[in-house]
Short mmCIF file of C-alpha atoms in Angstrom, two decimals:
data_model
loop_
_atom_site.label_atom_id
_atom_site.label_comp_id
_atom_site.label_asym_id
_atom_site.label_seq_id
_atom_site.Cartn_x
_atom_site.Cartn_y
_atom_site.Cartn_z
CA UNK A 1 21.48 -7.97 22.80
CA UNK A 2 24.43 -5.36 21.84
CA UNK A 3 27.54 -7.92 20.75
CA UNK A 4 30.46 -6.44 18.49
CA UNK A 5 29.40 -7.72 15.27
CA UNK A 6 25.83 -5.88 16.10
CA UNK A 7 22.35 -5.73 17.52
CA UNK A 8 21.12 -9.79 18.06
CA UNK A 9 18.03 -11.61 19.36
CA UNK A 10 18.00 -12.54 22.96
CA UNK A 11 19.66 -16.11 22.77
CA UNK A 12 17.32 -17.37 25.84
CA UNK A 13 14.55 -15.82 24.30
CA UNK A 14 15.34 -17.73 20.78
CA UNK A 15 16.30 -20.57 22.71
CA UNK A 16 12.64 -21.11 24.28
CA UNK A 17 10.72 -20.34 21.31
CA UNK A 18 13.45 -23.25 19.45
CA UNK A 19 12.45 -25.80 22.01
CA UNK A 20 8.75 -25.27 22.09
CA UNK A 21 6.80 -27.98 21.16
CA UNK A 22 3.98 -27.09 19.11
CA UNK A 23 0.81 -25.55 20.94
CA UNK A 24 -2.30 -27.46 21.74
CA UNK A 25 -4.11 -25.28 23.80
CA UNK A 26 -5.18 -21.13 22.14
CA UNK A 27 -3.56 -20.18 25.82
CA UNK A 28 -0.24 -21.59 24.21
CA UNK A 29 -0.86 -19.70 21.14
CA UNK A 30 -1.18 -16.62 22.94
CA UNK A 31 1.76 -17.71 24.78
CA UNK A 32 4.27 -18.02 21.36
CA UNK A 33 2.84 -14.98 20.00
CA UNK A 34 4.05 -12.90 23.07
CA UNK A 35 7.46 -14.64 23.15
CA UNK A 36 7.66 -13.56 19.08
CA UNK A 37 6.41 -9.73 19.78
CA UNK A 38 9.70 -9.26 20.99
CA UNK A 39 11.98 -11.16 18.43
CA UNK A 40 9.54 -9.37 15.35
CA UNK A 41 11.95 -7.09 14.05
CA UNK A 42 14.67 -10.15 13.94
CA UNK A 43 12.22 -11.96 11.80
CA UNK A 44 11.63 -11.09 7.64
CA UNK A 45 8.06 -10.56 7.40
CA UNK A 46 6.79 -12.02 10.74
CA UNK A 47 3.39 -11.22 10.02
CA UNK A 48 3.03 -13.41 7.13
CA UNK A 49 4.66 -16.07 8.81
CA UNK A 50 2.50 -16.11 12.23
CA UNK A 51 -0.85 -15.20 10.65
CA UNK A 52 -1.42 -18.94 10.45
CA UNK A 53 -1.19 -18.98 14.45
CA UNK A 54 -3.50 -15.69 14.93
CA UNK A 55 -6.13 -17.77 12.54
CA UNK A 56 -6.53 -20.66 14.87
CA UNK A 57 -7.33 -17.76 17.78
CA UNK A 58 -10.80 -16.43 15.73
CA UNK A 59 -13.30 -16.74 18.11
CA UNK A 60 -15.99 -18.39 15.59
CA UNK A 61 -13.57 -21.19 14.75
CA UNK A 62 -13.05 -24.20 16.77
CA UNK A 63 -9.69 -24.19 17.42
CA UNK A 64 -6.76 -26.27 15.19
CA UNK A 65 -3.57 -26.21 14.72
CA UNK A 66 -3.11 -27.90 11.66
CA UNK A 67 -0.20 -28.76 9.15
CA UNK A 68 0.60 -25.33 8.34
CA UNK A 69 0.67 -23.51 11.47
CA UNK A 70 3.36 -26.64 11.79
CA UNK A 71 5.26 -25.60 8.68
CA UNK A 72 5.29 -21.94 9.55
CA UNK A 73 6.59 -22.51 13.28
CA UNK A 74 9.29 -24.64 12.15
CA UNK A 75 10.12 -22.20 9.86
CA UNK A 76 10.19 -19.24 12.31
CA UNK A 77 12.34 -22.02 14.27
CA UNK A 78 14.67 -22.55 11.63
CA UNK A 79 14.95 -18.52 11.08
CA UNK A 80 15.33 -17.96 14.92
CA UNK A 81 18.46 -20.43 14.85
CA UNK A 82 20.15 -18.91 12.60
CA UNK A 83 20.86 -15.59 13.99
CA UNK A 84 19.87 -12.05 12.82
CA UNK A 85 22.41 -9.38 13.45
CA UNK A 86 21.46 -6.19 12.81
CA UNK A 87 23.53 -3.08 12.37
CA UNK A 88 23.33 0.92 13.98
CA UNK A 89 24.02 2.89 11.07
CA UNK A 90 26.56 6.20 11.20
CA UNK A 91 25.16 9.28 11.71
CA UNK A 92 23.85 10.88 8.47
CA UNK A 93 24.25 7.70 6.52
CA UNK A 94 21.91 7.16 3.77
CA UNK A 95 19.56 4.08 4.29
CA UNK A 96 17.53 1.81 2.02
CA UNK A 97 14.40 0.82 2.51
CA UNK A 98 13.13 -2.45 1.03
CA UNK A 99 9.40 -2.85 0.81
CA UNK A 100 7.26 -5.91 0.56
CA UNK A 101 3.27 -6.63 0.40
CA UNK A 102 1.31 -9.43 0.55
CA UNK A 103 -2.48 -10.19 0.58
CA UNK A 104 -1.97 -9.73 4.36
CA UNK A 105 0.73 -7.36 5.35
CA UNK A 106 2.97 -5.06 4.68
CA UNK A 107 7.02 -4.96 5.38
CA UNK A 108 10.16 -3.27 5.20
CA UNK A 109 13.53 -3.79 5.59
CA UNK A 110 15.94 -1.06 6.56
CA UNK A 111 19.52 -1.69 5.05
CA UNK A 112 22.69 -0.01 5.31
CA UNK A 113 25.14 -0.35 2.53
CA UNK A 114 28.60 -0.18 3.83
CA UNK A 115 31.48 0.84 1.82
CA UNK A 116 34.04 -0.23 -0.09
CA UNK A 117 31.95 -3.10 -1.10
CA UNK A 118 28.62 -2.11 -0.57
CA UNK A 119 27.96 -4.55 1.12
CA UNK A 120 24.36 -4.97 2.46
CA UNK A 121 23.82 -4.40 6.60
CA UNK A 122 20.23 -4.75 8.17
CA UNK A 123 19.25 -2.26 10.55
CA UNK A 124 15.66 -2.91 11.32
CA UNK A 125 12.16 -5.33 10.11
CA UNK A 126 9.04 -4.01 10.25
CA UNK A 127 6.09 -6.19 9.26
CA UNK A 128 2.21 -5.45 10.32
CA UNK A 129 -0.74 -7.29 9.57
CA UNK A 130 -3.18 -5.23 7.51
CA UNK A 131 -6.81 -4.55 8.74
CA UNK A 132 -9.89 -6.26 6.95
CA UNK A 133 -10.49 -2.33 4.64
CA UNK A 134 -6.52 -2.23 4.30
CA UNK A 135 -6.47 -5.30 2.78
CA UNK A 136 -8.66 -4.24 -0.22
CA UNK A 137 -6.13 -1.33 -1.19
CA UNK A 138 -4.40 -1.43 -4.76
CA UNK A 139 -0.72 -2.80 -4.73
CA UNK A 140 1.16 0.97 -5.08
CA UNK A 141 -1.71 2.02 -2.01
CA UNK A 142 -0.08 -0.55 0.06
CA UNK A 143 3.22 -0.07 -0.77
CA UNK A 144 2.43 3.49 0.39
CA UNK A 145 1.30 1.97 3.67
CA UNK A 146 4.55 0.28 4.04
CA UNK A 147 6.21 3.65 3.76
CA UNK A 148 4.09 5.19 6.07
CA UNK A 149 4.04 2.41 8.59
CA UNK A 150 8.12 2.51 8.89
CA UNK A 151 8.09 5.81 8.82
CA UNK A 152 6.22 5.77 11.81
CA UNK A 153 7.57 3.24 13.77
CA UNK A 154 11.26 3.92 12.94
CA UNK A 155 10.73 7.96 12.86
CA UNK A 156 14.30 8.74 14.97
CA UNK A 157 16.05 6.97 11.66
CA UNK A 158 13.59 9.09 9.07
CA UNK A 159 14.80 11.90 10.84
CA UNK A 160 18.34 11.53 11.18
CA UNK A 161 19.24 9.97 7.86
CA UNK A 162 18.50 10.23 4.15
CA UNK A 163 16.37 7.28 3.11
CA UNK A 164 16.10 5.56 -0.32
CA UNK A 165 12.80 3.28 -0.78
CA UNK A 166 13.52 0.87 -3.04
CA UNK A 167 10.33 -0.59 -4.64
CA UNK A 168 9.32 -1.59 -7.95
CA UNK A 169 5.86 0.14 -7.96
CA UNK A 170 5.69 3.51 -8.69
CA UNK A 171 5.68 5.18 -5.18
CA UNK A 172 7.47 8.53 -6.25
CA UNK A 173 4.44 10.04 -8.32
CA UNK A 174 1.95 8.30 -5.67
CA UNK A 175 3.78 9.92 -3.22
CA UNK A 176 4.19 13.88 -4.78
#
């Protein structure tokens, strides 16, 4: 939703998702998960916080939702209240990319830095679960993934702007 301090979450969307009690059923599982596909890029690493939900779904596990799927959905909750707004950056501005990896997944932030201040601006989350061979990759090989993965999915901004990734892993000589 375009408002004139940014880009925001859908409040109706947020607002179901905030009065949901917690699932019982894996049909309500499947349920929250589609309502969160959309809000994803409003939430910091969403992956890591629903893979407790997509853990109850495994087929050879009974299901149960159990004390942390609870702590996780209150926390997307408690994120989803408190309202994301993200930014469209000017053309040709330079961006910053923030990476982040887990045992899991892989994210980025994209961040514009407005001046005088340079102050801080999000533009765009991308998180994705890694697959079961990704998963065994060396820290600087998934902090390449990141990269790649919001290159990919956020191409039109790779191509119109300049874009600093800001990591503390040694992508540049990875990357050559």
């Amino acid at each position: 939703m375009i408002t004139k301090q940014g880009i925001e979450a859908n409040p109706k969307q947020v607002h179901v998702i905030v009065k949901l009690a917690s699932p019982k059923t894996p049909k309500e599982v499947q349920g929250l998960a589609g309502r969160l596909a959309a809000l994803g890029r409003f939430i910091p690493r969403s992956s890591d916080k629903v893979a407790p939900f997509f853990r109850t779904l495994k087929k050879a596990m009974n299901f149960s939702w159990n004390a942390k799927c609870d702590e996780e959905f209150d926390e997307l909750k408690h994120l989803l209240a408190t309202p994301t707004v993200m930014t469209a950056p000017k053309a040709g501005e330079t961006l910053y990319l923030y990476i982040a990896i887990s045992e899991i997944s892989v994210s980025a932030a994209l961040i514009s830095r407005v001046a005088p201040k340079g102050e801080e601006k999000l533009v765009y989350y991308v998180s994705r679960t890694m697959v079961a061979h990704e998963k065994q990759y060396a820290p600087i090989e998934k902090a390449a993934l990141a990269v790649v993965t919001t290159a990919t999915k956020l191409r039109p901004y790779f191509q119109a702007h300049f874009i600093i990734v800001l990591t503390n892993l040694p992508l540049k000589s990875t990357l050559s």
